[in-house]
Short mmCIF file of C-alpha atoms and ligand atoms in Angstrom, two decimals:
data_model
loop_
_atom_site.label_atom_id
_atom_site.label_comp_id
_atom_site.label_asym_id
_atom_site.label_seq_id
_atom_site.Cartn_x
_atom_site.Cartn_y
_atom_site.Cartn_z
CA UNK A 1 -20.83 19.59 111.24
CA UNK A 2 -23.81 21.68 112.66
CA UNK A 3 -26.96 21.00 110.79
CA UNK A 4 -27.63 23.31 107.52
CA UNK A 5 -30.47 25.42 108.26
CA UNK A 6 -33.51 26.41 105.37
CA UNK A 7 -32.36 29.08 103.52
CA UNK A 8 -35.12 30.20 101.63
CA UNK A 9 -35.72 28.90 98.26
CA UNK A 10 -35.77 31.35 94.90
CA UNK A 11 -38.57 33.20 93.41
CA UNK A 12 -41.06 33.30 95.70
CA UNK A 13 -44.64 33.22 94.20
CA UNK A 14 -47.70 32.56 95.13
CA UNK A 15 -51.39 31.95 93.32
CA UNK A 16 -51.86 35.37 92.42
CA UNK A 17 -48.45 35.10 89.80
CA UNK A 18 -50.61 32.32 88.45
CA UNK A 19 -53.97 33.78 88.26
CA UNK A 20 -52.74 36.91 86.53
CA UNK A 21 -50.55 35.07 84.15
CA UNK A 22 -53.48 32.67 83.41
CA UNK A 23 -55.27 36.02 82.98
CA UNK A 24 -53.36 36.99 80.08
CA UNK A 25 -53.10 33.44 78.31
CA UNK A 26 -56.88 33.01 78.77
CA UNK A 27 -57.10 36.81 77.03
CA UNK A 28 -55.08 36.18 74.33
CA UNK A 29 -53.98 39.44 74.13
CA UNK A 30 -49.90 38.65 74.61
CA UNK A 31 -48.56 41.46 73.20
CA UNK A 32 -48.81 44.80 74.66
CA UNK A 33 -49.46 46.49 71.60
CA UNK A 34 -49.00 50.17 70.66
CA UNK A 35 -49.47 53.66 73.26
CA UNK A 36 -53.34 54.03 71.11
CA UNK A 37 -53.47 50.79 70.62
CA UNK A 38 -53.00 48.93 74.16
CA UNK A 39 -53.71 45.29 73.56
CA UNK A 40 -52.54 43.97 76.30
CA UNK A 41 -52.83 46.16 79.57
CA UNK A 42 -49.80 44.58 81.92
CA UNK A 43 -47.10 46.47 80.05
CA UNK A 44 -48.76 50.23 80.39
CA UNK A 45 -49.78 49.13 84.07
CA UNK A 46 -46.51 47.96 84.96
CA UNK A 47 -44.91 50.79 83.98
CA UNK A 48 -47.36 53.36 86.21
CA UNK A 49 -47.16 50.85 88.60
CA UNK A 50 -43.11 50.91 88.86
CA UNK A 51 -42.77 54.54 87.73
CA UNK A 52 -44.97 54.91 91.17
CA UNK A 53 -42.87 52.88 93.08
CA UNK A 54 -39.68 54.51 92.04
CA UNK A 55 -41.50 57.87 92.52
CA UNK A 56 -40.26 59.46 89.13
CA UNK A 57 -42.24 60.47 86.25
CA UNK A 58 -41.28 57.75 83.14
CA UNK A 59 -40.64 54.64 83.45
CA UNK A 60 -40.30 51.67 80.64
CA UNK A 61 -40.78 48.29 80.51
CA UNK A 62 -38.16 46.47 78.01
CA UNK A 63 -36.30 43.45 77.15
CA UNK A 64 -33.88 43.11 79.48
CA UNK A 65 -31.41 44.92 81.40
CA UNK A 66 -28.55 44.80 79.13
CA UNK A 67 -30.97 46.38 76.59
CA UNK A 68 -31.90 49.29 79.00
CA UNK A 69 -28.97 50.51 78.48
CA UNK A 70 -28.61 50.52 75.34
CA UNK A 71 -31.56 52.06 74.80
CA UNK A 72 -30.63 54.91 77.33
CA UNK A 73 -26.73 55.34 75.38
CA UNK A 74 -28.59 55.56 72.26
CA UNK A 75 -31.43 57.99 73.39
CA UNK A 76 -28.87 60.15 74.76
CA UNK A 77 -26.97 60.62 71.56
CA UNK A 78 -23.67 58.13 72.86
CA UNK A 79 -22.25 56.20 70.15
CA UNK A 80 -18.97 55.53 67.67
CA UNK A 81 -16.06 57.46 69.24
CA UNK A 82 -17.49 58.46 72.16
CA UNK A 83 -16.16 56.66 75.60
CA UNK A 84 -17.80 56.24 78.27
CA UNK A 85 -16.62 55.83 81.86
CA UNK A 86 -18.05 52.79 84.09
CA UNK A 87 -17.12 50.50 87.69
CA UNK A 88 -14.86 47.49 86.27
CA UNK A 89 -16.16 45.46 89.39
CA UNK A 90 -19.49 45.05 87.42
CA UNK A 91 -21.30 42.30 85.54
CA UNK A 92 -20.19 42.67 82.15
CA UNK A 93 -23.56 44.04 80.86
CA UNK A 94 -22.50 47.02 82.31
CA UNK A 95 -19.79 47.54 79.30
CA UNK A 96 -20.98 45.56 76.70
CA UNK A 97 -23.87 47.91 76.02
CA UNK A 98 -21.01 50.52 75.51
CA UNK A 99 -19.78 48.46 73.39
CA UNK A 100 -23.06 47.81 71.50
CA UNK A 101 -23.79 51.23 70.41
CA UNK A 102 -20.17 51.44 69.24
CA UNK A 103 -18.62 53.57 71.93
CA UNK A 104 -15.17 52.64 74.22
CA UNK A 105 -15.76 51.88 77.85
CA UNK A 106 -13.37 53.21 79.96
CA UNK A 107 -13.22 51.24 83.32
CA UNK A 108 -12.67 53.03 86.64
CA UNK A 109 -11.10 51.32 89.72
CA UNK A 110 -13.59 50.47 93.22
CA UNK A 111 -13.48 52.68 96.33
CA UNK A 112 -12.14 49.82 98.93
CA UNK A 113 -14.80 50.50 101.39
CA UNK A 114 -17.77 50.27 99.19
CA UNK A 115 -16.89 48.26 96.16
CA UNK A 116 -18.53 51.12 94.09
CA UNK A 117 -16.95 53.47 91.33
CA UNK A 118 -14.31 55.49 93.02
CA UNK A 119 -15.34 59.31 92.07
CA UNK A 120 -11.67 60.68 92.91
CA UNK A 121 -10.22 58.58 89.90
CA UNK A 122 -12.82 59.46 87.67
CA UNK A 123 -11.31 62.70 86.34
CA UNK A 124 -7.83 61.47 84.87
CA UNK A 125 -10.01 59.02 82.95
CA UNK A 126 -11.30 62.00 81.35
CA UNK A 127 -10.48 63.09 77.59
CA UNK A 128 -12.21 64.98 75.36
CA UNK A 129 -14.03 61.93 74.00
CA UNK A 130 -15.64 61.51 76.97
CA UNK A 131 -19.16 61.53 76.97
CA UNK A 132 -20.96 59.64 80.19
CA UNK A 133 -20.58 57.57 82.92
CA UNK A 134 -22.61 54.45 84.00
CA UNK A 135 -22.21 53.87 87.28
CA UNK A 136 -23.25 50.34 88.99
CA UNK A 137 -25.09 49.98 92.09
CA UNK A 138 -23.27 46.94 92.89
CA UNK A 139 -25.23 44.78 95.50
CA UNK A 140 -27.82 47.44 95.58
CA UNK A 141 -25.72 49.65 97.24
CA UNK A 142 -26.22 53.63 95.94
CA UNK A 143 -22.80 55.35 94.65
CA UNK A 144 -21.93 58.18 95.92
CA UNK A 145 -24.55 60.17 93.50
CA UNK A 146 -23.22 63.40 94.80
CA UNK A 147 -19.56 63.06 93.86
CA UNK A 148 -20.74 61.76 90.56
CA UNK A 149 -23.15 64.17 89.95
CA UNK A 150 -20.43 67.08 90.27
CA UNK A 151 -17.66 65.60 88.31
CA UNK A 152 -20.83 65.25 85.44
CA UNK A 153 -21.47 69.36 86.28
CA UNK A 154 -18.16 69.79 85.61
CA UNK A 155 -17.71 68.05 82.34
CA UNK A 156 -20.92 68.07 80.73
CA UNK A 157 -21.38 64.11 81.17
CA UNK A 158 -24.51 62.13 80.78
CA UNK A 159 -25.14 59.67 83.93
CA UNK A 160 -26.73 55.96 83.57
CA UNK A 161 -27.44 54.52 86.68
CA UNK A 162 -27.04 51.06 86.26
CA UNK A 163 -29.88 49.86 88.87
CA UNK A 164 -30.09 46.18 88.05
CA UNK A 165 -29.35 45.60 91.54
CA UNK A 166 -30.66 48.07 93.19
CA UNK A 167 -35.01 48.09 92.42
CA UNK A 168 -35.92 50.73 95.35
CA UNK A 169 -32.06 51.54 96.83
CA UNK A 170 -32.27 54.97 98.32
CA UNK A 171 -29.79 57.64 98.78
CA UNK A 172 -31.11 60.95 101.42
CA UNK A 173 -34.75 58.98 100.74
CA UNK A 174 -34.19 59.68 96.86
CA UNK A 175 -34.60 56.75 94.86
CA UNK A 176 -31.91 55.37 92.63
CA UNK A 177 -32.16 55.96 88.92
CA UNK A 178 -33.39 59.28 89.97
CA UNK A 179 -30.19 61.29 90.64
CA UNK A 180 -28.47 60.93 86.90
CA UNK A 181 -30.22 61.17 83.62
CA UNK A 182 -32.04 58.61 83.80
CA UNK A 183 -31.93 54.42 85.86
CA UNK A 184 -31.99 51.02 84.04
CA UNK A 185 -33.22 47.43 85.54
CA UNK A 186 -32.97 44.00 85.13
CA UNK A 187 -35.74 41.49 85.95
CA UNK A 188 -33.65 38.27 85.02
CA UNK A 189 -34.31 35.64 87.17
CA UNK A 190 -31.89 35.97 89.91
CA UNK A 191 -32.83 39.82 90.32
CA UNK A 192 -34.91 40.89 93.19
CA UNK A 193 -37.57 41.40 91.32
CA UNK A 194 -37.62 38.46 88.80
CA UNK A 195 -39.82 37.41 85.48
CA UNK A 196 -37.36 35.54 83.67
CA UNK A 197 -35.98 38.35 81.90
CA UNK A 198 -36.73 41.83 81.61
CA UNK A 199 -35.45 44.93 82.01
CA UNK A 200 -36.86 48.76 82.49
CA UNK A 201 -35.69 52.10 82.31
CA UNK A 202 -36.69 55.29 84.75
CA UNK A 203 -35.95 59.05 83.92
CA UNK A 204 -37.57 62.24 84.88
CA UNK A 205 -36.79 64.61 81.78
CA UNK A 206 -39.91 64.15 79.09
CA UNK A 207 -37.50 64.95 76.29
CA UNK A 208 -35.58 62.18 77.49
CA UNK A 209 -38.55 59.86 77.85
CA UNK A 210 -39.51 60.90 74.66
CA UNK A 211 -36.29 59.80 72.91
CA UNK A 212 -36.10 56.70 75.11
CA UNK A 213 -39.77 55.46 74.27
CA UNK A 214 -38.97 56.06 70.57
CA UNK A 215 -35.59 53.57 70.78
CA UNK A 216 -37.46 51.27 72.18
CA UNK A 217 -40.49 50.48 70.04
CA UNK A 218 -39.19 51.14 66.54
CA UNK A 219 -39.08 55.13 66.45
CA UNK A 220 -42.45 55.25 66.68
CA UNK A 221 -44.19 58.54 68.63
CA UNK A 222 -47.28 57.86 71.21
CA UNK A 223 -50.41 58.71 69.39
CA UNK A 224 -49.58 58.37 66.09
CA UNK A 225 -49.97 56.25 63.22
CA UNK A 226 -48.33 52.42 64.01
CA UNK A 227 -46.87 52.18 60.70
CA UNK A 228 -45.08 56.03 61.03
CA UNK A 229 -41.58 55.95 62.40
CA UNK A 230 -40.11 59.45 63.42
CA UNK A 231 -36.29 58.59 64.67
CA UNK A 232 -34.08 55.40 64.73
CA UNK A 233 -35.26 52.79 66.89
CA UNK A 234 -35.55 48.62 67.29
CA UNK A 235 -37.94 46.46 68.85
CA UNK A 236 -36.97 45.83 72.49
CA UNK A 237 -40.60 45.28 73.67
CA UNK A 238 -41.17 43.53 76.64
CA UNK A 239 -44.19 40.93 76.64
CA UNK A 240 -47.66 40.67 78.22
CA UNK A 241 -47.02 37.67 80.39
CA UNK A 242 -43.93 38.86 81.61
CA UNK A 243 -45.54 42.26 82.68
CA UNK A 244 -47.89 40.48 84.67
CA UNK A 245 -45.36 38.81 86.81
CA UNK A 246 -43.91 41.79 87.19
CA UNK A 247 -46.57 43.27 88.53
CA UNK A 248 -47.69 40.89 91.14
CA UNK A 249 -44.23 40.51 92.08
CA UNK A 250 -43.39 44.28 92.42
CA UNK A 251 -46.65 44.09 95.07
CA UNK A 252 -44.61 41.74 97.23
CA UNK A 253 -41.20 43.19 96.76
CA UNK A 254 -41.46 46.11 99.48
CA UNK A 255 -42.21 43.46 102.25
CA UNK A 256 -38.93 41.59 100.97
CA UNK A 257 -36.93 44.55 100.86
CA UNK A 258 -37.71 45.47 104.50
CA UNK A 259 -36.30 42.25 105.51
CA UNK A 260 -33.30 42.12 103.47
CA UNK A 261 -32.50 45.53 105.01
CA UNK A 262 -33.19 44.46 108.13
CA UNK A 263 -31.06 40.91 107.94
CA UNK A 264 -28.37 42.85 105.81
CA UNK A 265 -27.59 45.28 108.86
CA UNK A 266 -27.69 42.27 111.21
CA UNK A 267 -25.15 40.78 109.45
CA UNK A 268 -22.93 44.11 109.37
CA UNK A 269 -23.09 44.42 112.70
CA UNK A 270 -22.27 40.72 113.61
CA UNK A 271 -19.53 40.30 110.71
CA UNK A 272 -17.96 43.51 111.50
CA UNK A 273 -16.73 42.05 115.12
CA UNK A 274 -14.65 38.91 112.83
CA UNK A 275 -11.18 40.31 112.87
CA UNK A 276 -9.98 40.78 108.55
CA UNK A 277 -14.53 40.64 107.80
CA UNK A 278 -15.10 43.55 106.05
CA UNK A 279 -19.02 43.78 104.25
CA UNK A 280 -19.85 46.39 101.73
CA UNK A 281 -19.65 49.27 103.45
CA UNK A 282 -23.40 51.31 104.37
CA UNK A 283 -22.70 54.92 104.56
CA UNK A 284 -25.03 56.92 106.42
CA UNK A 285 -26.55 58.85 103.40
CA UNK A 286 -27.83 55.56 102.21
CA UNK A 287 -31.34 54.92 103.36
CA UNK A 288 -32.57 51.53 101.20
CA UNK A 289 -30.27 48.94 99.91
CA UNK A 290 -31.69 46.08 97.79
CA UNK A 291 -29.12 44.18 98.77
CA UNK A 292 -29.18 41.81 95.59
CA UNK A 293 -25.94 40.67 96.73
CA UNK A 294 -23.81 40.85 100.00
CA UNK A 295 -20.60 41.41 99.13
CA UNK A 296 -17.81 40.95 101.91
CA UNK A 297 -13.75 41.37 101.67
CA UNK A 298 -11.84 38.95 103.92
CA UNK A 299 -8.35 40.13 104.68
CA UNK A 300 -5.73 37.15 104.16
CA UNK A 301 -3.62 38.49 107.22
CA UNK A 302 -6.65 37.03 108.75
CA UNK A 303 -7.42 33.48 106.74
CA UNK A 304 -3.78 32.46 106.98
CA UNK A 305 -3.46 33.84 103.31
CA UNK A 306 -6.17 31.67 101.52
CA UNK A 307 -8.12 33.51 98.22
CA UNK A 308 -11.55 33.46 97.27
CA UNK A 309 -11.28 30.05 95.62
CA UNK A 310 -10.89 28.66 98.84
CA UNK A 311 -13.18 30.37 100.46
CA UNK A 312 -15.83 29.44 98.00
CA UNK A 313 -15.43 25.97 98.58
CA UNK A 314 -15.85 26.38 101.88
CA UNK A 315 -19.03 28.33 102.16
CA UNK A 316 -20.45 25.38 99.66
CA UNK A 317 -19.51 22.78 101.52
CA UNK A 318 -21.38 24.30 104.51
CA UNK A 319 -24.47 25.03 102.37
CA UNK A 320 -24.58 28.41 102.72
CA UNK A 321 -25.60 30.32 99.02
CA UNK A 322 -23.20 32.43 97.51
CA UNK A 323 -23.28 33.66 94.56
CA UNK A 324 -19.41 34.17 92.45
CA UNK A 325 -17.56 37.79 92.40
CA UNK A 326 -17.64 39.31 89.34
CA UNK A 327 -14.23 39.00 87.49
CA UNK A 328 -12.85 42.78 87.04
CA UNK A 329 -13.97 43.67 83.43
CA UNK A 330 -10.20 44.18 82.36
CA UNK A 331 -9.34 40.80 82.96
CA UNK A 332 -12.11 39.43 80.23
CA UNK A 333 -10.78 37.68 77.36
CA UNK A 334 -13.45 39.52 75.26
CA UNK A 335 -11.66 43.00 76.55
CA UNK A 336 -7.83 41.43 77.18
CA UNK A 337 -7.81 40.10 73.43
CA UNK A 338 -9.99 43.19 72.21
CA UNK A 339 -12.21 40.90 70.76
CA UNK A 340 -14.69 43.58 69.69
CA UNK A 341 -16.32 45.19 67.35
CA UNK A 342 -14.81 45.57 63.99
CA UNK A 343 -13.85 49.20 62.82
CA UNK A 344 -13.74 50.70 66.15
CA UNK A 345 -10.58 52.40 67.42
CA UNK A 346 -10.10 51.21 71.09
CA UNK A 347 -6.24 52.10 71.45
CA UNK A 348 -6.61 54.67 73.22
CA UNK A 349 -8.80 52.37 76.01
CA UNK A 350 -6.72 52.04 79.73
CA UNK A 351 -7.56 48.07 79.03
CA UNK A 352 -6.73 45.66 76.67
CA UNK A 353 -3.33 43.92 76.32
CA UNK A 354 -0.98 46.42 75.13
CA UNK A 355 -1.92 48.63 78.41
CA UNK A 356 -0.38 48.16 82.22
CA UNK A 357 -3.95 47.45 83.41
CA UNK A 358 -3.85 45.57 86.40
CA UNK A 359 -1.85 48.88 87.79
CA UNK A 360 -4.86 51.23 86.68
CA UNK A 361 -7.20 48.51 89.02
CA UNK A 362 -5.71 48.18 92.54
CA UNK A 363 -8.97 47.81 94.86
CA UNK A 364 -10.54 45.85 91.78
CA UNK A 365 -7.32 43.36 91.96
CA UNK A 366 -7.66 43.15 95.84
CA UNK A 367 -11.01 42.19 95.81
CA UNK A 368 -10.94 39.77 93.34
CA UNK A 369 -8.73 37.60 94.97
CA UNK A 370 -10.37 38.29 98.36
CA UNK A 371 -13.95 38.81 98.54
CA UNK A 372 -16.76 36.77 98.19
CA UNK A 373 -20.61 37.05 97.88
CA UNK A 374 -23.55 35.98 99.77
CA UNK A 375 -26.85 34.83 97.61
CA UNK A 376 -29.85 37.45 98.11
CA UNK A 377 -31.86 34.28 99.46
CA UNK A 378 -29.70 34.59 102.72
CA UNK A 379 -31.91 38.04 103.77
CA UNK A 380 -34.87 36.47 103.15
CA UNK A 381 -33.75 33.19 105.66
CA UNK A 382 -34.62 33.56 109.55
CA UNK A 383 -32.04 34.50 112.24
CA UNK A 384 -31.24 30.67 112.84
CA UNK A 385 -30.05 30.96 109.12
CA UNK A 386 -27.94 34.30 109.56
CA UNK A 387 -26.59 33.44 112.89
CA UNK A 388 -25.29 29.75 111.26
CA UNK A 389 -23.05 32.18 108.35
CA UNK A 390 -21.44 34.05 111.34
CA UNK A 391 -20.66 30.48 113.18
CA UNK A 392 -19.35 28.89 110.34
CA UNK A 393 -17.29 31.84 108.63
CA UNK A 394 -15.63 32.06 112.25
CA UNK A 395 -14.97 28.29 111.94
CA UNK A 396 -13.67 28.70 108.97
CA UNK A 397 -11.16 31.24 110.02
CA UNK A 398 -10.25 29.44 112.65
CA UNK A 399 -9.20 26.39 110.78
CA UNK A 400 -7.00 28.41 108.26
CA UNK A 401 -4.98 30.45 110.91
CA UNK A 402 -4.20 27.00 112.56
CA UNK A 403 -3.16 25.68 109.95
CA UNK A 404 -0.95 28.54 109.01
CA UNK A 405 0.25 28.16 112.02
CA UNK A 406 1.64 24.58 112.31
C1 PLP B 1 -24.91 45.17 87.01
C2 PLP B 1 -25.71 44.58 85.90
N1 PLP B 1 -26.03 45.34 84.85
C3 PLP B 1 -26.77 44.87 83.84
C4 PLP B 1 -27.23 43.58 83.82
C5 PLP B 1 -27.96 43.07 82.64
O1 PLP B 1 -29.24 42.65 82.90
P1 PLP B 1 -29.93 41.51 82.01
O2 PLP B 1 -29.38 40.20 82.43
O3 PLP B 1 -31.39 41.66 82.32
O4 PLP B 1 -29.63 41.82 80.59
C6 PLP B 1 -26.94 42.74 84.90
C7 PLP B 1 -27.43 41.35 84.92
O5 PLP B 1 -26.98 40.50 85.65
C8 PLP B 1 -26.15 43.25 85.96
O6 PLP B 1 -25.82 42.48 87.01
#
């Protein structure tokens, strides 16, 4: 077999990550403290800093991505009885935070082209209970905001963009996170932008932000007393020495995101012209992808029937980093045996095992027994790197349509 090329190993950081973080041990000042109280200064900086980069008016550092969701359900009002409509090709974050405030997720089947939430089969999902829709930008790839946006017109929804693949994806130059009500990260460590964990939340409306800073650090209000707490809220605080990785990491990210663009449309353009390849589709109205992932469908007609299982091994065996599909949400045990939250009336969900659901999921079914994902790392490797994928997933083609054929 051809010699595995260096594919570039993940995160990437340099001194700078250590000085800063050094910084803040040597300060003692860990904590970011309160708005009029800023003990630590990576926190309030990071979030100018990304609020700048995402060029929108709030933006929040928390916990973790899961949590920046939950924070945005809850600061919008969404809880027990409400549903809420979201992808099932997602990670299950996605839903769980639905779940978390007490609300039903509803899932909604993948357009086939783009592996994002289909917009014409939102509406029959649709009741009266409805109340939002969190849409994923799966591999960094922007929904179709427009589509969305109208349906939410048109039935007074609330819209979460899930972003936690997506850090700078742009739609008609307009950033991600910007077109609904407000955009939630994650900076876990296999994100694009990475300090462990992490997670922040971008909106535009200062009522919003208002309600959103509030859930987030105990109901408190900027400016006021620390020990007065206005509203409902938790702790979901991110940390000094996080925040400081985040912000010398954010510095290199627009250099990394040029290339992954860059390498990403390569690979379209070279993958495309494999009979049965079919990558996550770029529509023209997109104008930055993060590309977190690079998600591709492969046609069995094609691969003398083999499923993603197989094609897995494969890949490994060659050394080329993938990273696994997500299973479609429905077919979770937690969601399949409605092992849930007590007290909450999810019968009238288009999931769980009393419903038909692998009917309601046709492009979700498709894809999960025929699609598979390259590993961020691959846009970041040279053209020796990319040009070795092509060979080999041509190779591998080859070998399964001979031997479907003897
Ligand atoms: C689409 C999506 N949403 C939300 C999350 C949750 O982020 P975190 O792991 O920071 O909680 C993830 C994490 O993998 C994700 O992939």
């Amino acid at each position: 077999m051809k010699k595995v090329p260096i594919f570039v190993k993940w995160p990437i950081w340099d001194e700078e990550d250590i000085e800063l973080v050094s910084e803040v041990i040597k300060s003692g000042n860990w904590w970011c403290g309160a708005p009029n109280a800023h003990e630590g200064e990576n926190v309030w900086k990071f979030q100018t800093e990304f609020a700048q980069f995402h060029q929108v008016k709030h933006a929040f550092a928390c916990t973790n991505g899961t949590h920046a969701i939950e924070i945005c359900l809850m600061a919008l009002g969404i809880g027990r009885g409400d549903e809420v409509i979201v992808s099932d090709w997602t990670f299950v974050a996605s839903a769980s935070a639905i779940v978390s405030v007490g609300a039903v997720p509803i899932f909604c089947d993948v357009n086939s082209d783009t592996f994002l939430i289909e917009p014409t089969k939102i509406e029959d999902l649709i009741t009266p209970r409805t109340k939002a829709i969190v849409c994923v930008h799966l591999g960094g790839m922007p929904c179709d905001m427009e589509a969305l946006l109208k349906i939410a017109k048109t039935h007074d929804l609330k819209i979460i963009e899930d972003c936690a693949h997506a850090h700078g994806s742009s739609l008609q130059n307009k950033m991600v996170g910007t077109w609904g009500d407000c955009g939630t990260f994650s900076f876990q460590a296999s994100k694009v932008i990475n300090a462990g964990e992490g997670g922040a939340i971008i909106c535009n409306d200062d009522e919003l932000a208002l309600k959103i800073y509030q859930v987030l650090d105990s109901g408190r209000l900027p400016g006021r007393w620390f020990y007065d707490h206005f509203a409902y809220g938790s702790d979901f605080r991110l940390g000094e020495m996080n925040a400081a990785l985040l912000r010398t990491q954010l510095k290199k990210y627009p250099a990394q995101f040029r290339l992954r663009n860059k390498n990403a449309q390569y690979l379209n353009i070279k993958l495309k012209e494999i009979p049965g390849i079919s990558p996550q589709k770029r529509k023209k109205a997109v104008t930055g992808c993060a590309n977190y992932v690079y998600p591709v469908f492969f046609d069995p007609d094609h691969f003398g029937g083999i499923d993603y299982q197989v094609i897995y091994k494969e890949l490994e065996e060659r050394g080329i980093p993938t990273d696994a599909c997500y299973p479609p949400l429905h077919k979770l045990d937690l969601f399949e045996n409605m092992n849930l939250l007590p007290n909450i009336d999810y019968s009238q969900a288009n999931w769980g095992k009393d419903n038909p659901h692998p009917q309601n999921f046709p492009v979700v079914e498709k894809l999960h027994r025929n699609a598979f994902q390259l590993d961020h790392r691959v846009l970041l490797s040279n053209q020796e790197a990319l040009d070795y994928i092509i060979e080999q997933i041509k190779i591998i083609q080859k070998k399964f349509s001979k031997d479907d054929k003897e």
